[in-house]
Structure formats: structure tokens, C-alpha cells
mmCIF file of C-alpha atoms in Angstrom:
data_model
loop_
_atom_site.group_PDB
_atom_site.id
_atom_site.type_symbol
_atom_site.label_atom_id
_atom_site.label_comp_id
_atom_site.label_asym_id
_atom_site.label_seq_id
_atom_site.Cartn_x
_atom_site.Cartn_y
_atom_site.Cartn_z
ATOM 1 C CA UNK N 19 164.362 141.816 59.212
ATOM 2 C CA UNK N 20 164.477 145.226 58.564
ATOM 3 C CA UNK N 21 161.028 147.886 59.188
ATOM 4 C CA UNK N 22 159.492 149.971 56.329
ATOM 5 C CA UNK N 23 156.641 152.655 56.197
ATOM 6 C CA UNK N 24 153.688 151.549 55.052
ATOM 7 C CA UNK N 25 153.630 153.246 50.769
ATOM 8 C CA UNK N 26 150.973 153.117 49.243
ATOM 9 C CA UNK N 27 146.742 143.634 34.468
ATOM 10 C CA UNK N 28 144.407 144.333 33.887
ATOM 11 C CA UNK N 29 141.574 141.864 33.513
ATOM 12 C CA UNK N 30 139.166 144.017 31.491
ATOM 13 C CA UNK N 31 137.617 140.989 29.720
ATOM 14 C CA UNK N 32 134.177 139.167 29.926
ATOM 15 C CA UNK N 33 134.778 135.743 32.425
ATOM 16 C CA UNK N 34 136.556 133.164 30.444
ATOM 17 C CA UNK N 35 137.481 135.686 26.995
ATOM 18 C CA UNK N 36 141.467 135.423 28.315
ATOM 19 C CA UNK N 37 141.830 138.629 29.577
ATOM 20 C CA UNK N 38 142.761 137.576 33.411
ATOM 21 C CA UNK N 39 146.577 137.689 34.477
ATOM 22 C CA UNK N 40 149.025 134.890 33.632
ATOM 23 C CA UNK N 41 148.075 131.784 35.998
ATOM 24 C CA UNK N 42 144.910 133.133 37.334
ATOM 25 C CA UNK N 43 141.874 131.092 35.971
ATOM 26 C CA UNK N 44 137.790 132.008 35.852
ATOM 27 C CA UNK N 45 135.760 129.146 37.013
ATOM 28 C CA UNK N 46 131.909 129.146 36.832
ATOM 29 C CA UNK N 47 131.223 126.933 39.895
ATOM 30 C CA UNK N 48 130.071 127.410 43.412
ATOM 31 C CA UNK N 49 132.905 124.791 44.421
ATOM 32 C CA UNK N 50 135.428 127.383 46.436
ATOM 33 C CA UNK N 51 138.492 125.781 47.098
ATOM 34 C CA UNK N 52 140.474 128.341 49.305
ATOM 35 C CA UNK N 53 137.905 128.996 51.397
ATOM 36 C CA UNK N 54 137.716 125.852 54.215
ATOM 37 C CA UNK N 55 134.913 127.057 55.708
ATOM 38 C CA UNK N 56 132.448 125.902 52.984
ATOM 39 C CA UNK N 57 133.371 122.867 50.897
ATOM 40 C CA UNK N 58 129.839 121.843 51.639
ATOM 41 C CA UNK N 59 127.968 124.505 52.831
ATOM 42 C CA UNK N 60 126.210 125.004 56.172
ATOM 43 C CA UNK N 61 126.358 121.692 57.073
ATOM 44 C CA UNK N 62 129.815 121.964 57.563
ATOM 45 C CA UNK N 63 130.257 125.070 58.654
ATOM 46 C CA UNK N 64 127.982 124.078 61.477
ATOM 47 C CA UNK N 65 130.081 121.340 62.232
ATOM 48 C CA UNK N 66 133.190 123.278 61.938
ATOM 49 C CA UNK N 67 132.426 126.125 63.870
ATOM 50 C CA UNK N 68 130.398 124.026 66.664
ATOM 51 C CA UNK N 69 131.653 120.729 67.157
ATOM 52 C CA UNK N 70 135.217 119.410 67.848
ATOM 53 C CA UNK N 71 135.258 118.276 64.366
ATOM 54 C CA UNK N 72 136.456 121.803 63.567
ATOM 55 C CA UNK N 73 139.233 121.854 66.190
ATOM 56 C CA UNK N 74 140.450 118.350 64.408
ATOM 57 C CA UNK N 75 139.699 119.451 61.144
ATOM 58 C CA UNK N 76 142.000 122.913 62.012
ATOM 59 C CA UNK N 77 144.740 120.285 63.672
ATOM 60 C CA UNK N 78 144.899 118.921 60.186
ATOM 61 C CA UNK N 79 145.608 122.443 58.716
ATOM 62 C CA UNK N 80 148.059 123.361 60.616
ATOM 63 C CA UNK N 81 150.313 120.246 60.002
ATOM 64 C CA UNK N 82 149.438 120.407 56.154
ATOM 65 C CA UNK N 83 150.354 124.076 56.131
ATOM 66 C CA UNK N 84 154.068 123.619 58.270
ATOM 67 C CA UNK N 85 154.777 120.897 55.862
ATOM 68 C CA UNK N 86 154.249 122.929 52.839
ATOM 69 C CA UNK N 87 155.348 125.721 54.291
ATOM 70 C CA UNK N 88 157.596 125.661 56.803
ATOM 71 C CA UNK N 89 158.591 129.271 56.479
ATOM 72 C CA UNK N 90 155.316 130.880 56.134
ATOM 73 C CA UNK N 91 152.818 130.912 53.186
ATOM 74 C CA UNK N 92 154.511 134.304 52.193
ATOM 75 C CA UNK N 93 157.400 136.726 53.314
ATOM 76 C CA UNK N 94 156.277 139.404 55.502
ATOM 77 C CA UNK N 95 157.780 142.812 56.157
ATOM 78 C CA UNK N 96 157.633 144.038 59.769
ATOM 79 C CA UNK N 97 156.266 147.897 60.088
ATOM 80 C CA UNK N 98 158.047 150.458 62.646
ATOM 81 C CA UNK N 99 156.975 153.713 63.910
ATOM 82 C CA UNK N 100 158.878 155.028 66.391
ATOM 83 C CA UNK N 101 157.611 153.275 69.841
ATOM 84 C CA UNK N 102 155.561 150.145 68.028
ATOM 85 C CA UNK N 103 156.522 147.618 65.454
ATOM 86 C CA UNK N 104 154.045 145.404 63.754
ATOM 87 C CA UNK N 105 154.931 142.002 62.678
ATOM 88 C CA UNK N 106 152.717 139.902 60.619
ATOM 89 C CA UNK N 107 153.159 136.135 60.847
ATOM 90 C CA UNK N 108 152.178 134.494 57.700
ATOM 91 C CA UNK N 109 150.501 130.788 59.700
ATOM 92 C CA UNK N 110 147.957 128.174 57.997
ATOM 93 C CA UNK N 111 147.590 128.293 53.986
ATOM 94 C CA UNK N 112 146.841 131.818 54.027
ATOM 95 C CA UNK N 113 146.016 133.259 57.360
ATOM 96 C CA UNK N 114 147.956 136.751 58.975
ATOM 97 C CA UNK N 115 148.464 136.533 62.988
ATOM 98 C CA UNK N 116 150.268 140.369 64.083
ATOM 99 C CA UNK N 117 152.980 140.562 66.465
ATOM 100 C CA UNK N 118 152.357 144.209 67.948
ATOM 101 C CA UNK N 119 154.960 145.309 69.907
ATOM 102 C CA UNK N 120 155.796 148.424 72.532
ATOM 103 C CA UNK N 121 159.513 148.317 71.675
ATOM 104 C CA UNK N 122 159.933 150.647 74.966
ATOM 105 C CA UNK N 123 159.040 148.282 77.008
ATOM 106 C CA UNK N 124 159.024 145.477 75.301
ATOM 107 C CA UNK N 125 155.729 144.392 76.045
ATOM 108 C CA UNK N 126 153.360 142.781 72.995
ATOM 109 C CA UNK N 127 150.290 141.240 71.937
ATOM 110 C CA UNK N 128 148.851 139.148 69.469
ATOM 111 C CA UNK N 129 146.194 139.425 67.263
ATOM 112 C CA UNK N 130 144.812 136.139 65.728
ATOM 113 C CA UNK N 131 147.302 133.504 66.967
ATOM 114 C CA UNK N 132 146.486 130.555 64.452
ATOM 115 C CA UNK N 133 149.459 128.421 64.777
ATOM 116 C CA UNK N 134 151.173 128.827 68.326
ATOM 117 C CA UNK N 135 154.323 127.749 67.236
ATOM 118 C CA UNK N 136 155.228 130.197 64.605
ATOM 119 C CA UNK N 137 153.796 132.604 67.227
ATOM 120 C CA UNK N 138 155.844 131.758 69.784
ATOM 121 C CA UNK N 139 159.015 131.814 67.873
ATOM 122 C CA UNK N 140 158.055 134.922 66.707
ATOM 123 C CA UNK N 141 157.793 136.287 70.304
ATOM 124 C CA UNK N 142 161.150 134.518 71.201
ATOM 125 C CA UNK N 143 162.951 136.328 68.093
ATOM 126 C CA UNK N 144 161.583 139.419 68.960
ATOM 127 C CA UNK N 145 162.408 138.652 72.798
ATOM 128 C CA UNK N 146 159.093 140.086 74.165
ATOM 129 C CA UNK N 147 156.426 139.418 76.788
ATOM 130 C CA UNK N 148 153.515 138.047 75.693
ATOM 131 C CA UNK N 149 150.752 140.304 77.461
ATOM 132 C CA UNK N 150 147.426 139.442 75.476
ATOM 133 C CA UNK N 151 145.840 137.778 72.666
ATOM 134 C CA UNK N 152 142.967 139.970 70.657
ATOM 135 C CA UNK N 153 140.907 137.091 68.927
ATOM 136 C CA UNK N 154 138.452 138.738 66.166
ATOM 137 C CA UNK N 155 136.244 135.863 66.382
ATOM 138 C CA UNK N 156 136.490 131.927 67.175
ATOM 139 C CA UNK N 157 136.511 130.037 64.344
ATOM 140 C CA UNK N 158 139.982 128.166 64.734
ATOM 141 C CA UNK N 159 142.142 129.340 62.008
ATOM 142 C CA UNK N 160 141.678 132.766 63.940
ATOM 143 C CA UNK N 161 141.832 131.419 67.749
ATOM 144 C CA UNK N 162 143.418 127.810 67.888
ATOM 145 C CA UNK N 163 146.717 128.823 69.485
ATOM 146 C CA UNK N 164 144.955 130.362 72.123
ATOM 147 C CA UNK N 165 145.380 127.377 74.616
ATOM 148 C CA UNK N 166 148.611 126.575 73.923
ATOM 149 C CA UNK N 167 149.878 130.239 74.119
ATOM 150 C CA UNK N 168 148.150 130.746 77.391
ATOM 151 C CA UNK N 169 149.854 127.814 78.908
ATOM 152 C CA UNK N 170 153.315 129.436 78.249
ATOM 153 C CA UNK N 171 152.601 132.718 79.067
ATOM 154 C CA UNK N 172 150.749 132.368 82.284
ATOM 155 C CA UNK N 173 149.858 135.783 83.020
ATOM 156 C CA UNK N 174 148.325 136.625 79.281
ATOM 157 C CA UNK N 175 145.389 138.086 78.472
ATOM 158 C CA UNK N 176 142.393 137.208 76.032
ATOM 159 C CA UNK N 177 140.638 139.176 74.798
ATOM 160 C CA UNK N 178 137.256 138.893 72.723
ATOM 161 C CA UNK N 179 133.574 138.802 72.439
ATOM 162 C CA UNK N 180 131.544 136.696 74.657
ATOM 163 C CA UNK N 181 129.090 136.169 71.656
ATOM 164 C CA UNK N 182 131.544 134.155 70.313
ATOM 165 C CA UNK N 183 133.171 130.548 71.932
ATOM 166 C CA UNK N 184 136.372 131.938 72.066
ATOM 167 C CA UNK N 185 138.559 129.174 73.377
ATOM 168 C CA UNK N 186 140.253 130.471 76.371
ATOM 169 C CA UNK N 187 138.770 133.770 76.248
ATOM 170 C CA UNK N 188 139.201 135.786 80.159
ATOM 171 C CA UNK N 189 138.390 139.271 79.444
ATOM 172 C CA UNK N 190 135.081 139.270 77.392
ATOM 173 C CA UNK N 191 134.925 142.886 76.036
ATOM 174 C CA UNK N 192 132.232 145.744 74.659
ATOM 175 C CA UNK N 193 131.815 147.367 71.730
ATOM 176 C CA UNK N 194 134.201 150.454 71.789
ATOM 177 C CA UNK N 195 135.971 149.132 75.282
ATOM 178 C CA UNK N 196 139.664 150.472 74.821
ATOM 179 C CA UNK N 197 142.671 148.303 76.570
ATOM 180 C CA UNK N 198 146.016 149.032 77.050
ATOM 181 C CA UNK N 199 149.067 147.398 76.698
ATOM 182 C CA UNK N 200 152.080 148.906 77.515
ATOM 183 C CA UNK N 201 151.893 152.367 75.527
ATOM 184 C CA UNK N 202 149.458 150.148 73.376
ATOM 185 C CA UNK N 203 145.850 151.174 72.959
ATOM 186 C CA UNK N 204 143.812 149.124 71.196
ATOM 187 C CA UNK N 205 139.902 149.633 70.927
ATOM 188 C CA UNK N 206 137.513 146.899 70.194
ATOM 189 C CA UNK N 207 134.729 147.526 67.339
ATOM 190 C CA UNK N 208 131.782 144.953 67.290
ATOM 191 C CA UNK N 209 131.451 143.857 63.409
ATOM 192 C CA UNK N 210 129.213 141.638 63.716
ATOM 193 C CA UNK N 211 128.097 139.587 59.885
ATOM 194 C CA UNK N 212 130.884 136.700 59.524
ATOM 195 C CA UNK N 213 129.911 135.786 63.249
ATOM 196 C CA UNK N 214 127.731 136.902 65.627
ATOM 197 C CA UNK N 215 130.656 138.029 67.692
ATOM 198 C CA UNK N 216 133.168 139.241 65.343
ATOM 199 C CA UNK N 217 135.016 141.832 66.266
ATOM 200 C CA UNK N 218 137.934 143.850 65.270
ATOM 201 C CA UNK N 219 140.345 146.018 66.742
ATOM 202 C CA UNK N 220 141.992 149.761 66.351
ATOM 203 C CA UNK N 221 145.872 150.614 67.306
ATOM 204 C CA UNK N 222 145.891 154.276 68.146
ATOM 205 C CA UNK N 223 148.630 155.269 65.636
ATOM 206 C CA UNK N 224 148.609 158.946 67.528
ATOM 207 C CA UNK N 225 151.090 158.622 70.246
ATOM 208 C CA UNK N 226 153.461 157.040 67.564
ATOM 209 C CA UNK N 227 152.969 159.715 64.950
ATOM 210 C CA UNK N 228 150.992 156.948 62.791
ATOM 211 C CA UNK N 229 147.652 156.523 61.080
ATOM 212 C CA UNK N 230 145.252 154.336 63.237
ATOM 213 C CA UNK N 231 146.215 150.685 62.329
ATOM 214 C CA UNK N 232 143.097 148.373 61.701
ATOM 215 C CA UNK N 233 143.134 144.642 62.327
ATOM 216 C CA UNK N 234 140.023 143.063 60.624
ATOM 217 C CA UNK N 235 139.958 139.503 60.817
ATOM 218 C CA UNK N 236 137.661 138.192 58.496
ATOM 219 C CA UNK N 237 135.699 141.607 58.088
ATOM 220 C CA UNK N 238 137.982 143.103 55.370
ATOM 221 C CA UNK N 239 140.520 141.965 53.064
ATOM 222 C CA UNK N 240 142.397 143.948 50.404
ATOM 223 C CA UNK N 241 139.794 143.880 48.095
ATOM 224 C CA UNK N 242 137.449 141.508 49.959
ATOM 225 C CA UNK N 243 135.038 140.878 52.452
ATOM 226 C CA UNK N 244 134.250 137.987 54.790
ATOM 227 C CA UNK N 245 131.405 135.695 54.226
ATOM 228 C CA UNK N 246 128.484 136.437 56.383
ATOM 229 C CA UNK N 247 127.916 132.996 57.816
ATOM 230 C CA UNK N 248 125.972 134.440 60.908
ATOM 231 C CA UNK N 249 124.786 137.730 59.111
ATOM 232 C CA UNK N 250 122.688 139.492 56.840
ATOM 233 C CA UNK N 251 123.570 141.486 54.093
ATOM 234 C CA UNK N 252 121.965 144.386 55.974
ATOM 235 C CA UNK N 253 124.241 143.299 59.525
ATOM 236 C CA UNK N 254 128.071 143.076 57.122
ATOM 237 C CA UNK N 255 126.852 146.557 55.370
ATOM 238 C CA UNK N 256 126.507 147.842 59.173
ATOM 239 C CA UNK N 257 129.751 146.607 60.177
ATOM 240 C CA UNK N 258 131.885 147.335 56.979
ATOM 241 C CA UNK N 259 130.321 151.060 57.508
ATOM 242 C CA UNK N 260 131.634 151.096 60.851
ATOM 243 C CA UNK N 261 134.959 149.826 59.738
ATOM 244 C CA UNK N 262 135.035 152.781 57.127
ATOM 245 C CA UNK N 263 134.240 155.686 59.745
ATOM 246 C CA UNK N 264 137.918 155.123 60.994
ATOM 247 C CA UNK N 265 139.054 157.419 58.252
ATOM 248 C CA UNK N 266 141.343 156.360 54.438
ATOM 249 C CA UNK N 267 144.540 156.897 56.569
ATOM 250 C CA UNK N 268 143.928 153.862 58.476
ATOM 251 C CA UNK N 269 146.521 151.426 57.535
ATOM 252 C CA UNK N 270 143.990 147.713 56.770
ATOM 253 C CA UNK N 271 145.938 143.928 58.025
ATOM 254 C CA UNK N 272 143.536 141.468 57.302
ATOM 255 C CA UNK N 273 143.375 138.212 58.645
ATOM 256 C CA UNK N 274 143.615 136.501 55.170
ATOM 257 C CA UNK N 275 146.282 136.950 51.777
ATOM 258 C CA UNK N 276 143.626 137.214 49.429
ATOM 259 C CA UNK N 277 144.243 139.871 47.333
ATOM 260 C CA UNK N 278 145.381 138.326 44.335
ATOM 261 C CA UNK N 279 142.056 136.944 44.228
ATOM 262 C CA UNK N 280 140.232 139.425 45.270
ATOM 263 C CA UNK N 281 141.489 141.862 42.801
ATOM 264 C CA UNK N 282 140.893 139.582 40.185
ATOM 265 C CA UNK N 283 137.216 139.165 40.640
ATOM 266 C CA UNK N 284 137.105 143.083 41.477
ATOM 267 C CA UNK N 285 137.963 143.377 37.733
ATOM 268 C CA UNK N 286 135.516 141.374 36.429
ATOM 269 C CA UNK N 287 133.039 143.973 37.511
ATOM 270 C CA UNK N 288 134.442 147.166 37.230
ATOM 271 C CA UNK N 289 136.114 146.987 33.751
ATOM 272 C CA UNK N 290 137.567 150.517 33.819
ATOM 273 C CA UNK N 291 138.963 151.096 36.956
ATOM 274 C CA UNK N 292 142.226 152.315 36.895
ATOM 275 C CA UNK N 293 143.352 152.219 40.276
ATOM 276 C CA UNK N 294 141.868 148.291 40.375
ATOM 277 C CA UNK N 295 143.787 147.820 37.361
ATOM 278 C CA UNK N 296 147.340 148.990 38.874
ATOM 279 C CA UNK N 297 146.624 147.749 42.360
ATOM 280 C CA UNK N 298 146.350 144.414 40.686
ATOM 281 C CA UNK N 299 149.539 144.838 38.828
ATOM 282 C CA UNK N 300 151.207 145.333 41.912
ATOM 283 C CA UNK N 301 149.454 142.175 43.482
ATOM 284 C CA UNK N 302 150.366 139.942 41.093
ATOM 285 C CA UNK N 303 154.022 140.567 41.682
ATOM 286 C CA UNK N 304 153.991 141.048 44.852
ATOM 287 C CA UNK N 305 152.492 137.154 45.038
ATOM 288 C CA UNK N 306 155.087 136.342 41.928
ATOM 289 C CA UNK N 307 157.945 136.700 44.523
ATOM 290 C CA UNK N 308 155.082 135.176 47.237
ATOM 291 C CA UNK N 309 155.722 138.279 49.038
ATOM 292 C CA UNK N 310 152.522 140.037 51.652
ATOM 293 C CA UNK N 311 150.487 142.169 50.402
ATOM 294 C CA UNK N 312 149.654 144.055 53.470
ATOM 295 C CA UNK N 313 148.537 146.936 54.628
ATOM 296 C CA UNK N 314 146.704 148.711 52.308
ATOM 297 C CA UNK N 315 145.014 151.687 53.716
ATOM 298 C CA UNK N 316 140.920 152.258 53.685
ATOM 299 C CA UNK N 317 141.402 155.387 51.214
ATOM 300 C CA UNK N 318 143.027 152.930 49.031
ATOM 301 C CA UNK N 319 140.065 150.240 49.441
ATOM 302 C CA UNK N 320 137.329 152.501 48.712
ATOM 303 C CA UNK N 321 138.659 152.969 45.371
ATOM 304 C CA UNK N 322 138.652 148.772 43.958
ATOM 305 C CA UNK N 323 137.332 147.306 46.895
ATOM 306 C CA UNK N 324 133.701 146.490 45.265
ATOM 307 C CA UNK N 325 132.435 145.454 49.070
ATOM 308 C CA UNK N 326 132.894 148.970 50.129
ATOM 309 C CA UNK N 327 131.594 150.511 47.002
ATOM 310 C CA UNK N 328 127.734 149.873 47.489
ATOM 311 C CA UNK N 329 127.538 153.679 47.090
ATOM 312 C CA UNK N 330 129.249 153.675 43.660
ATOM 313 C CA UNK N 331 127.211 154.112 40.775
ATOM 314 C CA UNK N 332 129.245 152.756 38.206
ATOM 315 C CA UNK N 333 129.242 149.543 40.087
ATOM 316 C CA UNK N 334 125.316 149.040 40.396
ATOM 317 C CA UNK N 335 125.548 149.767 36.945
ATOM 318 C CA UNK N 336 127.525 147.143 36.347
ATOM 319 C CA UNK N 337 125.310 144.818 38.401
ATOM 320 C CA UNK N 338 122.450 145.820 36.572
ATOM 321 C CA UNK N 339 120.854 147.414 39.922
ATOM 322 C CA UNK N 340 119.163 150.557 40.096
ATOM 323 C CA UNK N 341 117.415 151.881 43.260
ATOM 324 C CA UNK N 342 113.691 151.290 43.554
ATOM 325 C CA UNK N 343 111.485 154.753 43.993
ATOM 326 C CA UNK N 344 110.962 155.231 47.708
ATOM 327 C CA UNK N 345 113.612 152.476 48.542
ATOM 328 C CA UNK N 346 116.041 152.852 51.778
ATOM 329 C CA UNK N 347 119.720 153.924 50.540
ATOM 330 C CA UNK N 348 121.059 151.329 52.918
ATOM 331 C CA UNK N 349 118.236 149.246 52.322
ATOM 332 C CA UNK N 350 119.793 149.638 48.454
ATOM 333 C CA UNK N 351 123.476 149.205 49.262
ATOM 334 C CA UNK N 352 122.543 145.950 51.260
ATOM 335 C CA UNK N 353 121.093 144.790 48.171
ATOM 336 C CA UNK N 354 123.922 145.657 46.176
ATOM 337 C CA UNK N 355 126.429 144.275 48.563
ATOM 338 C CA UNK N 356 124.328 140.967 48.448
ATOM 339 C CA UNK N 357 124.841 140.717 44.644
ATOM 340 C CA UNK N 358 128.636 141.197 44.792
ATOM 341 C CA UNK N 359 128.547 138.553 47.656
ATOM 342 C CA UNK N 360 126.518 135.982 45.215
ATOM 343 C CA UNK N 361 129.157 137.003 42.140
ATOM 344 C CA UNK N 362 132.084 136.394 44.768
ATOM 345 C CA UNK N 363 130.600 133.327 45.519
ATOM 346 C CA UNK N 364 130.519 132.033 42.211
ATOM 347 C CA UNK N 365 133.859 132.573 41.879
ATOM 348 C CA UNK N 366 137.294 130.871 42.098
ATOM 349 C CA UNK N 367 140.867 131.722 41.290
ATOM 350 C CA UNK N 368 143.525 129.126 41.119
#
């Protein structure tokens, strides 16, 4: 596979009035079928995320997912600078695990390692040493090849936070806690909101010539945000803001392909929003030819990303919010990013 530099449809109708992109459907329901943490509510998600009903239930993913797709849900493009290449690995239905490599030394880690065997063969193709695994938080579609990995490569590293049951987790870590590997630097941001331990973590572009590279788990999608299954609206607004102080160079890899989605519903609300409208374009054939949509950068989020855009008038009009006299601004956004959340989660594209 060859490395490229990161580069930078409109559905302007009412829900259901036919103006969504070819093969993209509106569906009034609370029913959300790509997201497996919910089918029904927090019932399961307790079970999933507590019991080893989850790991079996994530057992049963992974074989569905490398019989349906037994090259990857989509066809990634590795990223070079010179010194560090990042490889996304497209595991599960829809999940991203990065390959992040020192290609001086030839050292690497792994952010997310879903399924360990399209991991693995990753790392063999590449012909690297496994140093350490960065888990963003420990539900399993984000952590479940931790064990396995670990028992190949006997002198790797996990890394996480000890809020969360990481499996196989050695090297609990801070908020802001920088580690190194190789001529890697990688800085650990608590975000917590989707779990109480979520975190995310921050490749320091500068030694490479390269805007900082973000790798959000299930913080921040193109377009999206995670569900806040252990978080306020007030506790994701606090974390999404600290995501957003990196800078709009930063290049965004998510841990999920669900932009096409995610731009859809984005244009639900904001009807005239032109850089929405090309952005989803672009996503629509980029998923056409089941091609990645990833990285986008946070410049690029703050202008469709309706999560990040709390601030935005034209989207609380659009809400029908308007800030109460004497209200807190954040109190305000929180309330506005609640709202988008309850819209998102009456949603469903198929």
C-alpha cells in the first residue's frame, strides 16, 4: 500500500420529504441498529460492559464481522510523514484499530486492538515490534485483543485508565502523562462522558513536521460523538472542549466509520450548510467504493460537526433553543449538546 498526506448531497429536506442521498433512509424510531451497545438500553449495556456476557457477546462480533468481511469493513489508506506511518485497520462491523509506527526503528504501537488477528497480521506485514497497546476505554470492541496480543508480544505495554476494567491493562496512566515509544510521543487526555475512564491520546506530529494526530475512540467521530453511557451532558461538553483545545490542524481517527451517518443526520439540522453539504458528497462516495473516511481534521469538524457546534447560533436556532437570561454559557451549550444527543438518538441510517 502506498502513503498519502492527509487533504482535506445534500439532504436539505424535512425527515422523510426524499431529500436524503440515494440508499440512505430516515427512520423515526429509537431502535439503533449500528450501534451494539444499546439494542435494549441500560440493561444491556450493563451487562455488556460488566459481565462476561459482553466478552461473549464481542466473540460473536468478531466471527460475524471476519465472515462478512474478511478483508476489512472498508479499504484504508496508510498516512506517512517522514519518521511515522499510520495505519488504520478496518476490524469488527465498523471499528478503526491504528498501526503507528517509528519507521526508524521500527518500533510501533497500537491503538484500539479489536480483533487481534487482523492486528497481528498487520504488525507481521509491516514487520514491526509490537511495543504497546493505547486502549481509549474497555468496552470490548475497543480492548478485546488485548490478551491475545500480549501473549505474543511478551514484553508489550498497556496502556490506559485505571477507571476503566481494561483487560490486561499494566501501566495505568494520568491525565496529560506523555509516553514514548521509540521517537513516538503520545500524551494521554482524560475524556471522560462515554465511560468514566475514557481516554484518548495525542501523537506529537512536531518532530515529523506534522499536525498533532488525535486518536479519539468513541469521543469523536467525523461528524459524531459518542454516547455518554457513564456521563452527563455537562461531563462529554467538558471532554469534547478539551479535545478541541488541540488546535483545527489536528488530523481526527476515530474509533468508528460513521460518517456517512453522521453527516446525514448533521443535515437534517443545519439545512444550509455548505461545507456539511460537500463533506457529505464526498462521504457518500468515499463509502460508494467502501473506502475510509479518515482523518478529517478538527478545523474541518467545527464546521458540520453539530456536537462541536454548541456555540453556533444557527444551530440552537434550529433546535429551537435560546439561552435563558442569567443562564451559564456552558451550562447552555450542555443543554444544547443534550438536544442534538436526543435527535441523534432518534435516529437511524440504513
Amino acid at each position: 500500500q502506498s502513503c498519502h498526506r492527509p487533504a482535506g448531497q445534500r439532504a436539505s429536506q424535512e425527515p422523510g420529504s426524499g431529500g436524503l442521498p440515494e440508499g440512505v433512509e430516515y427512520i423515526p424510531t429509537r431502535k439503533k441498529g449500528k450501534n451494539p451497545m444499546k439494542p435494549v438500553g441500560v440493561a444491556w449495556y450493563s451487562l455488556y460492559a460488566r459481565t462476561r456476557l459482553g466478552y461473549l457477546f464481542y466473540q460473536r462480533q468478531v466471527k460475524k464481522a471476519r465472515e462478512r468481511y474478511p478483508h476489512g469493513h472498508s479499504v484504508p489508506q496508510p498516512y506517512c510523514f517522514p519518521g511515522v506511518k499510520i495505519l488504520p485497520i478496518p476490524v469488527l462491523s465498523n471499528n478503526y484499530s491504528y498501526l503507528v509506527i517509528d519507521t526508524g526503528s521500527g518500533q510501533a504501537a497500537v491503538i484500539d486492538p479489536s480483533d487481534p488477528l487482523a492486528v497481528q497480521a498487520a504488525i507481521e506485514e509491516e514487520e514491526v515490534i509490537l511495543e504497546a497497546i493505547f486502549c481509549t476505554h474497555k468496552h470490548w470492541d475497543h480492548s478485546g485483543g488485548n490478551e491475545a496480543l500480549c501473549q505474543k508480544h511478551n514484553s508489550c505495554t498497556v496502556y490506559g485508565s485505571a477507571l476503566d476494567a481494561i483487560p490486561q491493562l499494566t501501566n495505568p496512566l494520568a491525565d496529560r502523562e506523555k509516553v514514548s515509544v521509540g521517537c513516538l510521543t503520545f500524551e494521554a487526555l482524560a475524556t471522560p462522558g462515554h465511560t468514566v475512564g475514557h481516554m484518548v491520546y495525542v501523537l506529537d506530529g512536531a518532530p515529523f513536521g506534522s499536525p498533532p494526530c488525535l486518536f479519539s475512540g468513541d469521543l469523536l467521530f467525523l461528524a459524531g460523538c459518542g454516547e455518554p453511557f457513564e456521563g452527563s451532558p455537562e461531563t462529554m461538553l467538558a471532554s469534547l472542549d478539551v479535545a478541541m483545545g488541540l488546535g483545527e490542524d489536528t488530523l481526527l481517527w476515530p474509533g468508528h466509520e460513521y460518517a456517512l451517518e453522521c453527516l446525514t443526520f448533521a443535515s437534517l439540522l443545519e439545512l444550509d450548510n455548505s461545507a456539511l453539504e460537500q463533506k457529505l458528497q464526498w462521504a457518500v462516495q468515499q463509502r460508494q467504493e467502501k473506502r475510509s473516511t479518515c482523518p478529517s481534521t478538527l478545523g474541518e469538524e467545527l464546521t458540520y460537526n453539530p456536537f462541536l457546534r454548541t456555540h453556533r447560533l444557527e444551530l440552537q436556532e434550529a433546535l429551537g433553543l435560546w439561552q435563558g437570561a442569567g443562564e451559564d454559557p456552558d451550562a447552555f451549550r450542555a443543554r444544547v449538546l443534550k438536544e442534538v444527543r436526543r435527535r441523534k438518538d432518534l435516529y437511524q441510517a440504513t
